Amino acid sequence: MVLLDIDYVTVDEVPVIRLFGKDKSGGNEPIIAHDRSFRPYIYAIPTDLDECLRELEELELEKLEVKEMRDLGRPTEVIRIEFRHPQDVPKIRDRIRDLKSVRDIREHDIPFYRRYLIDKSIVPMEELEFQGVEMDSAPSVTTNVRTVEVTGRVQSTGSGAHGLDIMSFDIEVRNPHGMPDPERDEIVMIGVAGNMGYESVISTAGDHLDFVEVVEDERELLEKFAEIVIDKKPDILVGYNSDNFDFPYITRRAAILGAELDLGWDGSKIRTMRRGFANATAIKGTVHVDLYPVMRRYMNLDRYTLERVYQELFGEEKIDLPGDRLWEYWDRDELRDELFRYSLDDVVATHRIAEKILPLNLELTRLVGQPLFDISRMATGQQAEWFLVRKAYQYGELVPNKPSQSDFSRRRGRRAVGGYVKEPERGLHENIVQFDFRSLYPSIIISKNISPDTLTDDEESECYVAPEYGYRFRKSPRGFVPSVIGEILSERVRIKEEMKGSDDPMERKILNVQQEALKRLANTMYGVYGYSRFRWYSMECAEAITAWGRDYIKKTIKTAEEFGFHTVYADTDGFYATYRG
DNA sequence: AGGTTCCGGGG
DNA sequence: GTGTACGGAACCT
């Protein structure tokens, strides 16, 4: 099956991982696979191993195991401490950290389902194979979803999911008194569009329009929407700002009207979680993607309204009605059809954007190895971090802890000096030549072995020494981050080769998105060194990278000028010049 | 200069 | 949920 989502539940006080997938080769059947075999754990770094084991024994923990790992490259003996339940970790970890014989604890802040994905080396949005499963004889009568018990190994096959069912939705509200208030203002339309050509607006009016599904009242409107989602079971359900508007609004209206909205594959309700300043709304099984945060990351615009984003992506205007007057379009018979068309246009536009943008996010999901639900809401720095957490497991490296509040406040505000910029010379320049470095920063990280684990004060070892700052980076062994970027770039080269050898346009398109995702990830790696919430934060690394960057571009400009070129503009990794002979 | 508040998207 | 996280612009003092 294709792995769409993952979580865990507690059964008989024991955590059970749930893998939500679709059997794409078997009639697209939805499946929930239960795995009861996985347990949470953390690491303790002891000051004295024997003493530490003795002290830990007294806490009556599930299981202790001594392991040899590396801590920023340094061989380190750690104790792997297993727990019965993920919620035991926050309860007990402080007591472990406070033991006299414990120097530090690690990997105590990795959510259980993420740990599972990493340790089993499985990846969402890829085909998942089970070596042993026990099938339930029939799908659940109430939810129509089949449950299987995992009894053996689980593994990703490496083949990505294609042909996913994407459905978009969008609500319209009658709000005559300012912004919509779910305590007061009713939902009058819900637009739905799927990639099987399904386009529809559910409403209590509009029976003369062929794309409208008419219902009795608002409660039925909500239940009809639920019925469509449950019945069609899209792999991905997309909205625009649906985390903070549509879903919370629908949920509140459903509660007021007593409508049933059990959209989850297990019959569970939609759940809106407060995450700091923003919300995230989850449906068990179906991946809900809010395109708004995705688009903010993907393009650089002054505004990110649906209209603006659509216009930028497709070069076409979509129907736009004044938000504060939509209620009039609903109330006045002669205007109502326009509101219906607007509603349909919104949901179709959302769907088109999803079709265009999701392939890249699906590839990022596979690369980072965390659920699409999470990836679509993560800043790129977070994506890079979780990619590294997975790599750290593969390399036997201990993951640094998340920065504490005091680390964070110490770090924030410090910024590395950026790239070299020569302000453009005013005027119209003719016969311009252009030069730029290909992936300058990733190349510098690799060639100068810039990594927190290679940074050293040791004057003896052979080092690359950063210009301006004099930071020293050991030449060998290869650092953690340079190794990882090396892997990314060589995979990208391999995919580009494969692209050259393919004449199937569909395959080339897929490969092109894959190399694009790799490029983005490689380019993110520089920025995160200076990102104050990054586990592998290192201002020295960030400063060294840009220092070498400035050094290279300036030297290149100087050489060009010796050959008779005149630079009219330069920025970070490239410059423009005229030739004067 | 340095701190604090506001705002995004949605109707 | 191995919880509780943004970041830039505008506006103060």
XYZ file of C-alpha atoms (C1' of nucleotides) in Angstrom:
605
model
C 0.000 0.000 0.000
C 0.945 3.655 -0.330
C 1.677 5.101 3.114
C -0.331 8.308 3.481
C -0.238 9.053 7.184
C 0.806 7.679 10.559
C -0.061 8.104 14.225
C -0.308 5.998 17.346
C -3.066 5.033 19.732
C -2.961 3.369 23.123
C -4.530 -0.087 23.456
C -4.314 -1.893 26.810
C -1.782 0.733 27.967
C 0.510 -0.185 25.073
C 1.292 2.120 22.128
C 0.095 0.880 18.753
C 1.430 2.536 15.615
C -1.217 3.040 12.951
C -0.165 3.247 9.309
C -2.845 4.703 7.031
C -2.545 3.674 3.412
C -4.266 2.850 0.163
C -3.805 -0.347 -1.762
C -3.291 1.310 -5.132
C -2.928 -1.994 -6.994
C -5.886 -3.562 -5.226
C -8.883 -1.442 -6.044
C -7.649 1.572 -4.095
C -8.776 -0.003 -0.843
C -8.084 2.037 2.316
C -6.100 0.131 4.934
C -5.054 0.843 8.510
C -2.089 -1.309 9.550
C -1.429 -1.724 13.279
C 2.085 -2.325 14.560
C 2.315 -3.198 18.263
C 6.004 -4.003 18.260
C 7.605 -0.564 18.641
C 8.660 1.067 21.923
C 9.901 4.567 22.735
C 13.423 5.188 23.978
C 15.905 7.939 24.787
C 19.661 8.040 25.328
C 21.555 9.005 28.451
C 25.174 10.096 28.197
C 26.794 8.984 31.457
C 29.642 10.645 33.321
C 30.389 7.222 34.780
C 28.864 4.251 32.976
C 28.650 1.710 35.830
C 27.411 4.246 38.319
C 24.855 5.451 35.789
C 23.575 1.935 35.109
C 23.237 1.416 38.871
C 21.289 4.635 39.307
C 19.038 3.844 36.330
C 18.309 0.335 37.617
C 16.681 1.927 40.637
C 14.166 3.736 38.424
C 12.819 0.382 37.216
C 12.818 1.308 33.562
C 11.719 -1.044 30.816
C 15.093 -1.881 29.299
C 18.669 -0.571 29.403
C 21.307 -1.144 26.765
C 24.829 0.257 26.408
C 25.604 1.512 22.905
C 28.546 3.077 21.136
C 27.536 6.171 19.190
C 29.070 9.447 18.061
C 28.340 12.883 19.475
C 29.286 15.494 16.878
C 31.802 12.975 15.607
C 33.267 12.035 19.019
C 32.850 8.362 19.937
C 30.533 8.305 22.945
C 29.187 5.532 25.116
C 25.474 5.966 25.745
C 22.747 4.066 27.543
C 19.650 3.416 25.488
C 16.665 3.557 27.830
C 13.446 1.968 26.668
C 10.014 2.977 27.953
C 6.627 1.310 27.930
C 4.755 4.270 26.557
C 5.636 7.556 24.750
C 3.979 9.560 27.504
C 6.363 8.047 30.034
C 9.196 9.945 28.340
C 8.264 13.491 29.439
C 7.290 12.104 32.870
C 10.599 10.397 33.593
C 13.222 12.173 31.502
C 13.811 15.024 33.959
C 14.555 12.571 36.749
C 17.036 10.822 34.488
C 18.666 14.087 33.445
C 19.041 15.080 37.096
C 20.899 11.907 38.092
C 24.440 12.650 39.271
C 25.924 10.133 36.861
C 24.085 11.548 33.813
C 25.845 14.230 31.809
C 23.034 14.729 29.290
C 19.994 13.070 27.817
C 19.303 12.884 24.094
C 16.544 12.189 21.604
C 13.888 12.674 24.254
C 12.090 15.228 22.098
C 11.325 13.145 19.002
C 7.623 12.365 18.534
C 6.884 8.668 18.655
C 5.533 8.291 15.091
C 8.560 10.158 13.692
C 10.865 7.855 15.625
C 9.038 4.881 14.104
C 9.423 6.167 10.532
C 13.118 6.861 11.060
C 14.022 3.632 12.847
C 12.078 1.418 10.434
C 13.498 3.484 7.553
C 10.093 3.835 5.995
C 8.904 6.832 4.097
C 5.433 8.337 3.610
C 4.102 8.630 0.042
C 5.936 5.509 -1.031
C 4.796 1.944 -1.476
C 4.997 0.052 1.787
C 5.526 -3.688 1.954
C 4.705 -6.004 4.845
C 6.610 -9.246 5.353
C 3.903 -10.522 7.624
C 0.350 -9.336 8.180
C -2.818 -10.728 9.612
C -5.814 -9.482 7.688
C -9.137 -8.714 9.257
C -11.614 -10.822 7.347
C -13.689 -7.850 6.209
C -13.550 -4.068 6.224
C -15.265 -2.380 9.151
C -19.043 -2.180 8.695
C -19.194 1.402 9.961
C -16.163 2.918 8.240
C -15.583 0.496 5.348
C -11.847 0.517 6.137
C -9.866 -2.704 6.503
C -7.529 -3.138 9.457
C -4.479 -5.389 9.344
C -2.057 -6.444 12.070
C 1.617 -6.152 11.243
C 3.419 -9.305 12.367
C 6.725 -9.002 10.543
C 9.000 -6.498 8.866
C 7.678 -3.305 7.273
C 9.623 -1.665 4.480
C 9.399 1.076 1.886
C 10.015 -0.155 -1.641
C 11.423 3.141 -2.856
C 8.727 3.653 -5.454
C 6.857 6.902 -5.076
C 3.116 7.342 -5.098
C 1.614 8.650 -8.303
C -1.938 9.207 -9.354
C -3.064 10.290 -5.920
C -6.662 11.395 -5.493
C -6.667 15.069 -4.601
C -9.865 16.802 -3.553
C -10.264 20.488 -2.795
C -12.970 22.211 -0.797
C -14.006 25.741 0.110
C -16.853 27.236 2.121
C -18.915 30.387 1.617
C -20.484 32.159 4.551
C -23.289 34.701 4.760
C -21.704 37.405 6.912
C -23.461 40.778 6.801
C -21.748 42.059 9.977
C -18.006 42.182 9.293
C -15.815 39.092 9.358
C -17.600 35.722 9.574
C -18.491 34.617 13.070
C -19.449 30.952 13.396
C -21.650 31.725 16.396
C -23.848 33.824 14.160
C -23.188 33.462 10.428
C -24.371 30.406 8.489
C -22.454 28.491 5.848
C -24.386 28.787 2.589
C -22.174 26.870 0.176
C -19.431 24.279 0.194
C -17.541 23.804 -3.054
C -15.821 20.493 -3.755
C -13.540 19.517 -6.652
C -11.764 16.225 -7.281
C -9.277 15.079 -9.890
C -11.729 12.696 -11.505
C -13.473 15.732 -12.935
C -15.814 15.971 -9.986
C -16.833 19.603 -9.460
C -19.745 20.558 -7.305
C -21.206 23.177 -4.994
C -23.464 22.009 -2.185
C -26.090 24.545 -1.201
C -29.641 25.066 -0.026
C -30.416 27.026 -3.202
C -29.382 27.078 -6.853
C -31.314 24.026 -8.050
C -31.343 25.305 -11.659
C -27.540 25.110 -11.938
C -26.070 21.790 -13.090
C -23.063 21.901 -10.749
C -25.116 22.500 -7.600
C -26.210 19.742 -5.227
C -29.212 21.007 -3.343
C -29.861 20.165 0.312
C -32.589 21.083 2.816
C -30.678 23.139 5.355
C -27.239 23.987 6.722
C -27.002 20.847 8.825
C -27.602 18.709 5.745
C -25.100 20.828 3.866
C -22.411 19.878 6.362
C -23.461 16.247 6.404
C -23.495 16.095 2.603
C -19.937 17.412 2.589
C -18.941 14.774 5.141
C -20.648 12.102 3.056
C -18.727 13.116 -0.074
C -15.373 13.082 1.739
C -16.092 9.733 3.433
C -17.450 8.205 0.247
C -14.745 9.425 -2.148
C -11.965 9.058 0.445
C -9.462 11.287 -1.339
C -5.815 10.636 -0.492
C -5.307 14.357 -0.030
C -7.891 16.989 0.884
C -6.775 20.549 0.183
C -8.104 23.923 1.159
C -6.830 27.480 1.205
C -6.290 28.755 4.727
C -8.431 25.808 5.778
C -6.345 25.223 8.941
C -7.380 28.560 10.329
C -10.679 29.262 8.642
C -12.726 26.611 6.801
C -12.196 23.663 9.130
C -12.527 25.485 12.463
C -15.620 27.187 11.033
C -17.174 23.939 9.813
C -16.420 22.254 13.139
C -18.048 25.026 15.148
C -21.143 25.155 12.919
C -21.468 21.372 13.097
C -21.349 21.528 16.884
C -24.020 24.239 16.963
C -26.300 22.405 14.517
C -25.645 18.903 15.816
C -24.262 17.638 12.500
C -22.137 14.489 12.398
C -18.715 15.076 10.844
C -16.878 11.799 11.372
C -14.495 12.146 8.455
C -11.693 9.982 9.856
C -11.008 6.522 8.444
C -11.512 5.186 11.944
C -14.750 7.139 12.317
C -13.035 9.900 14.305
C -13.899 13.574 14.061
C -11.800 16.262 12.431
C -9.389 17.642 14.999
C -8.097 21.198 15.086
C -4.919 21.540 17.104
C -3.629 24.831 18.424
C 0.013 25.033 17.433
C 1.359 28.245 18.869
C -0.165 31.084 16.920
C -1.664 28.945 14.185
C -3.915 25.920 13.892
C -3.567 22.637 12.097
C -6.595 20.532 11.287
C -6.228 16.780 10.911
C -8.483 14.053 9.568
C -7.339 10.515 10.388
C -6.313 8.782 7.171
C -6.964 11.518 4.652
C -4.073 13.975 4.484
C -5.366 17.499 4.912
C -3.084 20.021 3.228
C -3.627 23.724 3.714
C -2.099 25.308 0.614
C -1.674 28.719 2.209
C 1.507 27.963 4.220
C 2.779 25.914 1.285
C 2.418 28.810 -1.142
C 4.035 31.237 1.278
C 7.114 29.086 1.217
C 7.005 28.320 -2.470
C 6.828 31.819 -3.882
C 7.889 35.284 -2.924
C 4.966 37.689 -3.241
C 3.702 40.780 -1.479
C 0.406 39.056 -0.718
C -0.755 35.439 -0.708
C -4.455 35.676 -1.403
C -5.911 32.860 -3.470
C -6.448 35.352 -6.318
C -2.867 36.596 -6.224
C -1.321 33.141 -6.018
C -3.529 31.794 -8.806
C -2.742 34.750 -11.023
C 0.986 34.326 -10.443
C 0.973 30.585 -11.143
C -1.298 30.511 -14.185
C -1.276 34.060 -15.501
C -5.063 34.100 -15.423
C -7.489 36.087 -13.346
C -10.048 34.174 -11.343
C -13.481 35.467 -10.382
C -13.127 37.803 -7.423
C -16.061 39.219 -5.499
C -15.819 41.728 -2.619
C -15.680 39.683 0.581
C -17.633 42.135 2.684
C -20.528 42.092 0.215
C -20.819 38.367 -0.490
C -23.943 38.223 1.677
C -25.701 40.562 -0.766
C -24.908 38.179 -3.629
C -26.586 35.472 -1.591
C -29.586 37.555 -0.534
C -30.386 39.021 -3.953
C -31.834 36.537 -6.410
C -30.378 38.257 -9.471
C -26.832 38.101 -8.051
C -26.851 34.640 -6.484
C -25.691 32.731 -9.573
C -22.574 34.856 -9.567
C -21.825 33.688 -6.021
C -22.271 30.084 -7.126
C -19.826 30.582 -9.965
C -17.397 32.308 -7.602
C -17.624 29.411 -5.177
C -16.967 26.885 -7.940
C -14.146 28.984 -9.337
C -12.456 29.177 -5.924
C -12.514 25.465 -5.364
C -11.382 24.683 -8.916
C -8.537 27.205 -8.570
C -7.518 25.604 -5.273
C -7.501 22.240 -6.984
C -5.393 23.491 -9.901
C -2.866 24.997 -7.507
C -2.721 21.709 -5.608
C -2.085 19.715 -8.785
C 0.768 22.037 -9.649
C 2.402 22.354 -6.233
C 1.883 19.013 -4.535
C 4.316 16.944 -6.663
C 7.244 18.897 -5.219
C 5.876 18.526 -1.714
C 5.378 14.820 -2.219
C 9.038 14.486 -3.221
C 10.102 16.544 -0.197
C 7.961 14.254 1.941
C 9.773 11.206 0.595
C 13.167 12.874 0.990
C 12.636 14.128 4.524
C 10.721 10.995 5.422
C 8.024 12.630 7.529
C 4.296 12.791 6.789
C 2.997 15.167 4.109
C 0.699 16.655 6.743
C 3.799 17.762 8.680
C 5.972 18.655 5.699
C 3.300 20.935 4.235
C 3.265 22.939 7.478
C 7.011 22.954 8.219
C 9.383 25.819 7.535
C 12.190 24.745 5.199
C 14.613 24.858 8.108
C 12.483 22.323 9.955
C 12.376 20.128 6.868
C 16.166 20.222 6.679
C 16.383 19.390 10.364
C 14.137 16.320 10.185
C 16.053 15.167 7.135
C 19.214 15.379 9.239
C 17.597 13.622 12.202
C 16.927 10.660 9.905
C 20.484 10.789 8.526
C 21.897 10.971 12.054
C 20.165 7.683 12.849
C 21.703 6.101 9.749
C 25.172 7.466 10.577
C 25.049 6.455 14.264
C 25.228 10.115 15.280
C 23.425 11.370 18.375
C 20.896 14.067 17.538
C 21.581 17.344 19.389
C 18.757 18.472 21.659
C 16.344 21.161 20.615
C 17.718 24.516 21.745
C 16.429 25.613 25.126
C 14.761 28.969 25.672
C 18.087 30.431 26.840
C 20.008 28.968 23.865
C 17.363 30.461 21.683
C 17.474 33.958 23.151
C 21.283 33.921 23.109
C 21.291 32.932 19.440
C 18.521 35.116 18.083
C 19.471 38.429 16.633
C 22.920 37.168 15.667
C 23.181 37.138 11.940
C 26.014 36.007 9.716
C 27.346 38.636 7.312
C 25.793 37.869 3.929
C 27.164 37.536 0.430
C 29.196 40.178 -1.377
C 27.054 42.742 -3.192
C 28.279 45.366 -5.600
C 25.509 47.881 -6.178
C 24.511 47.980 -9.860
C 26.047 50.736 -11.946
C 23.373 53.069 -13.180
C 22.673 53.073 -16.905
C 21.880 50.823 -19.835
C 24.674 48.324 -20.349
C 25.192 46.545 -23.637
C 27.031 43.315 -24.430
C 26.706 42.054 -20.898
C 28.416 38.830 -19.862
C 27.138 36.937 -16.902
C 28.932 34.580 -14.544
C 27.601 32.542 -11.671
C 28.675 29.681 -9.440
C 26.522 26.602 -9.483
C 25.239 25.881 -5.940
C 27.976 27.985 -4.353
C 27.157 27.461 -0.672
C 26.534 23.700 -0.806
C 29.817 23.352 -2.720
C 31.692 25.372 -0.126
C 30.247 23.285 2.721
C 31.475 20.139 0.987
C 34.861 21.374 -0.224
C 35.780 23.049 3.087
C 34.169 20.304 5.179
C 32.138 22.865 7.135
C 30.250 21.085 9.894
C 29.801 21.497 13.673
C 31.683 18.215 14.122
C 34.747 19.295 12.106
C 35.045 22.753 13.701
C 38.083 22.661 15.977
C 40.468 24.767 18.077
C 43.155 22.167 17.584
C 46.167 23.866 15.967
C 47.802 20.521 15.191
C 45.259 18.893 12.872
C 45.148 19.627 9.159
C 42.433 22.181 8.603
C 40.680 24.448 6.150
C 40.876 27.932 7.615
C 38.030 30.368 6.929
C 38.968 33.792 5.518
C 38.337 36.829 7.758
C 37.377 34.730 10.810
C 40.094 32.095 10.935
C 37.705 29.326 12.000
C 39.331 25.930 11.505
C 37.582 22.898 9.993
C 39.346 19.521 10.040
C 40.036 18.098 6.584
C 39.215 14.579 7.693
C 37.161 12.674 8.445
C 34.346 14.048 6.375
C 31.831 15.974 8.513
C 28.225 14.965 9.074
C 26.564 17.818 7.178
C 29.061 17.790 4.264
C 28.502 14.027 3.911
C 24.760 14.497 3.821
C 24.920 17.327 1.288
C 27.309 15.181 -0.751
C 24.682 12.444 -0.811
C 21.992 14.911 -1.869
C 24.068 16.372 -4.690
C 25.252 13.056 -6.072
C 21.705 11.736 -6.003
C 20.719 14.838 -7.934
C 23.428 14.192 -10.528
C 22.211 10.588 -10.839
C 18.639 11.714 -11.408
C 19.679 14.305 -13.977
C 21.571 11.564 -15.834
C 18.502 9.368 -15.705
C 16.481 12.266 -17.093
C 18.837 12.583 -20.031
C 18.440 8.899 -20.784
C 14.654 8.960 -20.723
C 12.392 9.939 -23.582
C 9.172 9.294 -21.691
C 7.861 12.804 -20.962
C 5.883 11.594 -17.938
C 8.948 9.974 -16.398
C 11.092 13.010 -17.164
C 8.568 15.220 -15.415
C 8.681 13.055 -12.297
C 12.481 12.952 -12.306
C 12.622 16.698 -12.781
C 10.528 17.286 -9.661
C 12.811 14.900 -7.757
C 15.959 16.769 -8.713
C 14.221 20.057 -7.887
C 13.381 18.792 -4.378
C 17.017 17.712 -3.887
C 18.253 21.098 -5.058
C 15.965 22.904 -2.641
C 17.047 20.731 0.249
C 20.750 21.228 -0.531
C 20.280 24.981 -0.736
C 18.482 25.079 2.604
C 21.422 23.511 4.421
C 23.446 26.720 4.466
C 20.684 28.889 5.931
C 19.902 26.562 8.816
C 23.351 26.913 10.392
C 22.287 30.428 11.351
C 18.693 29.532 12.275
C 18.345 29.878 16.031
C 16.027 26.901 16.520
C 18.242 24.503 14.572
C 19.607 21.491 16.433
C 22.928 21.696 14.581
C 23.079 25.519 14.859
C 26.556 26.936 14.378
C 27.182 30.625 13.773
C 30.824 29.744 13.055
C 29.732 27.473 10.209
C 27.288 30.077 8.864
C 29.937 32.806 8.960
C 32.611 30.617 7.419
C 30.377 29.712 4.479
C 29.578 33.291 3.519
C 33.186 34.366 4.141
C 34.454 31.780 1.661
C 31.630 32.788 -0.684
C 32.700 36.435 -0.629
C 36.306 35.362 -1.084
C 35.489 33.296 -4.186
C 33.294 35.869 -5.909
C 35.733 38.708 -5.252
C 38.681 36.691 -6.552
C 36.713 35.710 -9.643
C 35.740 39.330 -10.311
C 39.342 40.404 -9.868
C 40.536 37.798 -12.353
C 37.841 38.808 -14.849
C 38.852 42.443 -14.518
C 42.484 41.533 -15.208
C 41.206 40.115 -18.511
C 39.512 43.399 -19.376
C 36.019 42.878 -18.023
C 34.247 45.576 -16.085
C 31.789 44.520 -13.379
C 28.519 46.435 -13.343
C 26.718 44.386 -10.713
C 27.491 41.478 -8.386
C 25.462 39.581 -5.838
C 26.620 36.641 -3.675
C 27.251 33.936 -6.234
C 27.424 35.736 -9.565
C 28.166 38.952 -11.423
C 27.446 40.857 -14.632
C 30.219 42.541 -16.589
C 30.907 44.438 -19.783
C 33.949 43.784 -21.933
C 36.244 46.685 -22.588
C 39.180 44.793 -24.037
C 18.880 52.085 18.449
C 16.026 48.997 20.724
C 11.859 47.300 22.226
C 6.843 46.239 21.399
C 2.745 45.437 18.660
C 0.528 43.969 14.699
C -0.585 40.992 11.040
C -1.039 37.316 7.592
C -5.019 34.001 5.043
C -10.235 33.280 5.175
C -15.913 35.681 4.242
C 1.084 14.569 22.436
C 8.729 12.110 23.477
C 2.992 19.046 23.123
C 2.221 24.677 23.371
C 6.609 26.882 17.617
C 6.780 32.601 13.211
C 8.949 36.439 11.204
C 8.841 40.806 9.089
C 6.949 45.449 9.005
C 5.221 49.160 11.373
C 5.019 51.675 15.227
C 6.387 53.280 19.449
C 9.812 55.277 23.263
